[in-house]
PDB file of C-alpha atoms in Angstrom:
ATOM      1  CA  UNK A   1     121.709  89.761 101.331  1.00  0.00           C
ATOM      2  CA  UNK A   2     119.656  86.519 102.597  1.00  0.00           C
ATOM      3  CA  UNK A   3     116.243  87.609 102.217  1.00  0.00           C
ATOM      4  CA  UNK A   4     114.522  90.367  99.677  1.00  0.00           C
ATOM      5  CA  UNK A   5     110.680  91.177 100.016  1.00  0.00           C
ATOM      6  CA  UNK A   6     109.141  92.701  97.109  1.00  0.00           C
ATOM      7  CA  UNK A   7     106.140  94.570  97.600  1.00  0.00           C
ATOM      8  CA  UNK A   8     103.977  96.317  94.354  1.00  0.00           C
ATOM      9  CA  UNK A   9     101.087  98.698  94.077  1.00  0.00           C
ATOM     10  CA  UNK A  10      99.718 100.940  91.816  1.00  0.00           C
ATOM     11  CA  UNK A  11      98.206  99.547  88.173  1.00  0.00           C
ATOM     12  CA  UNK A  12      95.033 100.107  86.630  1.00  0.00           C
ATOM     13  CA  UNK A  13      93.156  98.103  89.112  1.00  0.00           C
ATOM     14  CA  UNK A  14      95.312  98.837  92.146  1.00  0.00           C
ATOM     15  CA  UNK A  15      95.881  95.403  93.241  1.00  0.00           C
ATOM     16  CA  UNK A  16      98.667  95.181  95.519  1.00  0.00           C
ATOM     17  CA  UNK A  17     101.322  92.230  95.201  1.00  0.00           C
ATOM     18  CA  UNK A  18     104.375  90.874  97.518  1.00  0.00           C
ATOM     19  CA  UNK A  19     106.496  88.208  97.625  1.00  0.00           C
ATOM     20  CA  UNK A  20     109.608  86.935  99.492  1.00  0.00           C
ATOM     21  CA  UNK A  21     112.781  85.881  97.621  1.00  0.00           C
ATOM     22  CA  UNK A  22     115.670  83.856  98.969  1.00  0.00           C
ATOM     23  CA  UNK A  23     118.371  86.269  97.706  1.00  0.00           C
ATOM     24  CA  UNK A  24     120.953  83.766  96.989  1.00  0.00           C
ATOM     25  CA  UNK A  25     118.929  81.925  95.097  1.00  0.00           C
ATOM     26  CA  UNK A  26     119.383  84.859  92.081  1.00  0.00           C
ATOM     27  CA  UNK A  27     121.668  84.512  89.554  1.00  0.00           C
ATOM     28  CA  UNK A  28     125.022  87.133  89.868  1.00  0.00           C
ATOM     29  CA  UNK A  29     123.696  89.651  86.945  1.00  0.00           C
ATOM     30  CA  UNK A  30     120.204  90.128  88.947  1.00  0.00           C
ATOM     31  CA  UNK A  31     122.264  90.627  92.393  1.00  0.00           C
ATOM     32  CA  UNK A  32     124.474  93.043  90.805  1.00  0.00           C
ATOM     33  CA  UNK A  33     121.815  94.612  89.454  1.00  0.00           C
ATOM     34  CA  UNK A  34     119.722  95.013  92.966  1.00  0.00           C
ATOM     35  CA  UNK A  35     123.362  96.304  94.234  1.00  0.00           C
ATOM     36  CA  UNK A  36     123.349  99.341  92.125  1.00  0.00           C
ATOM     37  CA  UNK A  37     119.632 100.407  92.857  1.00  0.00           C
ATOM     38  CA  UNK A  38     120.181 100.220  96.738  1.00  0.00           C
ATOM     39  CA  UNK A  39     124.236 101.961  96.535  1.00  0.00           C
ATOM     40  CA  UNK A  40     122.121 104.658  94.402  1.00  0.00           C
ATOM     41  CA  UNK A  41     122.198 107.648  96.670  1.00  0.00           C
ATOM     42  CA  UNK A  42     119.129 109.133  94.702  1.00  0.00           C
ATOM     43  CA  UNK A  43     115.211 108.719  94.285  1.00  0.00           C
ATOM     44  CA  UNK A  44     114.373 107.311  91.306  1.00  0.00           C
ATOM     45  CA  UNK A  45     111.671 109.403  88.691  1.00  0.00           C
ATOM     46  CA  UNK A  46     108.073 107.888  88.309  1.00  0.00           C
ATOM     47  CA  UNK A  47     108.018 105.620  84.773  1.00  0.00           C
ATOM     48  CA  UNK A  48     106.157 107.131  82.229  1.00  0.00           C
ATOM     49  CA  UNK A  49     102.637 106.769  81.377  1.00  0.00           C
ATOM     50  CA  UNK A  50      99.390 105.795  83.547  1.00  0.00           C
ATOM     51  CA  UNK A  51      98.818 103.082  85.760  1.00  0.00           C
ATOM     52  CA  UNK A  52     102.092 102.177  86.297  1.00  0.00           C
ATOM     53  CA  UNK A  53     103.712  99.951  88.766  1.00  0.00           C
ATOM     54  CA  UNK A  54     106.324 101.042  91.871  1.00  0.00           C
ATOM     55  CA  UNK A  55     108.013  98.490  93.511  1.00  0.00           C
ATOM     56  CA  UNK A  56     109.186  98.670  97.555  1.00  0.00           C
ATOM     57  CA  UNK A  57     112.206  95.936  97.677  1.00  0.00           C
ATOM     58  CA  UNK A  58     113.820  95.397 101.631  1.00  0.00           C
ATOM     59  CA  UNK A  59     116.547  93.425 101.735  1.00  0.00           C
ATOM     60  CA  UNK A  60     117.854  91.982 104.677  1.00  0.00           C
ATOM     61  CA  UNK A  61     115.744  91.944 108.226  1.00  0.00           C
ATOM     62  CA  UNK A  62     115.519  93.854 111.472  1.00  0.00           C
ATOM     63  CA  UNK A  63     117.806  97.027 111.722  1.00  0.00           C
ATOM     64  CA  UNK A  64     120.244  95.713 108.996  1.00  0.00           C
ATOM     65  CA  UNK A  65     116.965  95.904 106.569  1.00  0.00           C
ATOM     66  CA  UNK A  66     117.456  98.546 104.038  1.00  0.00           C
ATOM     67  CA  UNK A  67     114.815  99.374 101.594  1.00  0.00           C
ATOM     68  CA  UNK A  68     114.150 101.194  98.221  1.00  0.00           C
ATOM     69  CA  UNK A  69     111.283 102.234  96.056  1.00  0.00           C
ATOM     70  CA  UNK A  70     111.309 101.802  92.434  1.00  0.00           C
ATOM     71  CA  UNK A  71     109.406 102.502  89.085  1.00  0.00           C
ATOM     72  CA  UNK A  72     108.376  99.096  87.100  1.00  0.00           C
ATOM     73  CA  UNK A  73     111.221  99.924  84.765  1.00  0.00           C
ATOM     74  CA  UNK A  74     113.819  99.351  86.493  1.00  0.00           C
ATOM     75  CA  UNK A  75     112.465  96.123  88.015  1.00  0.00           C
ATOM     76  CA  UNK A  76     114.677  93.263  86.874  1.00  0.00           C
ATOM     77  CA  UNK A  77     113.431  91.300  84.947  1.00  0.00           C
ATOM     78  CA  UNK A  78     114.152  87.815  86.976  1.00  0.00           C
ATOM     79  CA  UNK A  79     111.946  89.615  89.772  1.00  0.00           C
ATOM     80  CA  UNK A  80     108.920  90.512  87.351  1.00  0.00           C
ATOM     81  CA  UNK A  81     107.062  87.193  87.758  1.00  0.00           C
ATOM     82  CA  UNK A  82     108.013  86.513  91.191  1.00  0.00           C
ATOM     83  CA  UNK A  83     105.407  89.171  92.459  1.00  0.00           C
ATOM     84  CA  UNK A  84     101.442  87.560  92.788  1.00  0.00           C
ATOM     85  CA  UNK A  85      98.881  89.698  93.277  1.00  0.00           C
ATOM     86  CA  UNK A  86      97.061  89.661  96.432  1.00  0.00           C
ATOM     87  CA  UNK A  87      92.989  90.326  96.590  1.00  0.00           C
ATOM     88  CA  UNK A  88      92.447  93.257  99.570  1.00  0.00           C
TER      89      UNK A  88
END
């Protein structure tokens, strides 16, 4: 896992967000933690409650990139404030 791109949308004002993420610089719990949501074989439900966030993470590049969509809550947390938002 070099490289993880984190892409949001969704929100009250729809803003959409991205950011790039040198995946060795993250600390073991947050790797482990991306490890389990892409081995999960499964698509994950919609959080709760409007104007929430989903997140689209690819890690990897070319055909080895894999990627998987995700409701704000599972986010980890060492990712939350890497993502800026982005004006259209």
């Amino acid at each position: 896992m070099d490289k993880l791109v984190i892409e949001r949308r969704g929100g009250f004002a729809g803003l959409k967000a991205k950011s790039e993420i040198d995946a060795a610089s993250l600390d073991e719990a947050t790797r482990a933690a991306l490890d389990a949501l892409f081995a999960a074989k499964r698509k994950f439900p919609a959080a709760r409650g409007a104007d929430r966030y989903i997140y689209t993470l690819t890690r990897g590049t070319g055909a080895a990139a894999k990627t998987v969509e995700i409701p704000e809550n599972l986010l980890p947390p060492a990712l939350a404030g890497s993502v800026k938002d982005r004006l259209p």
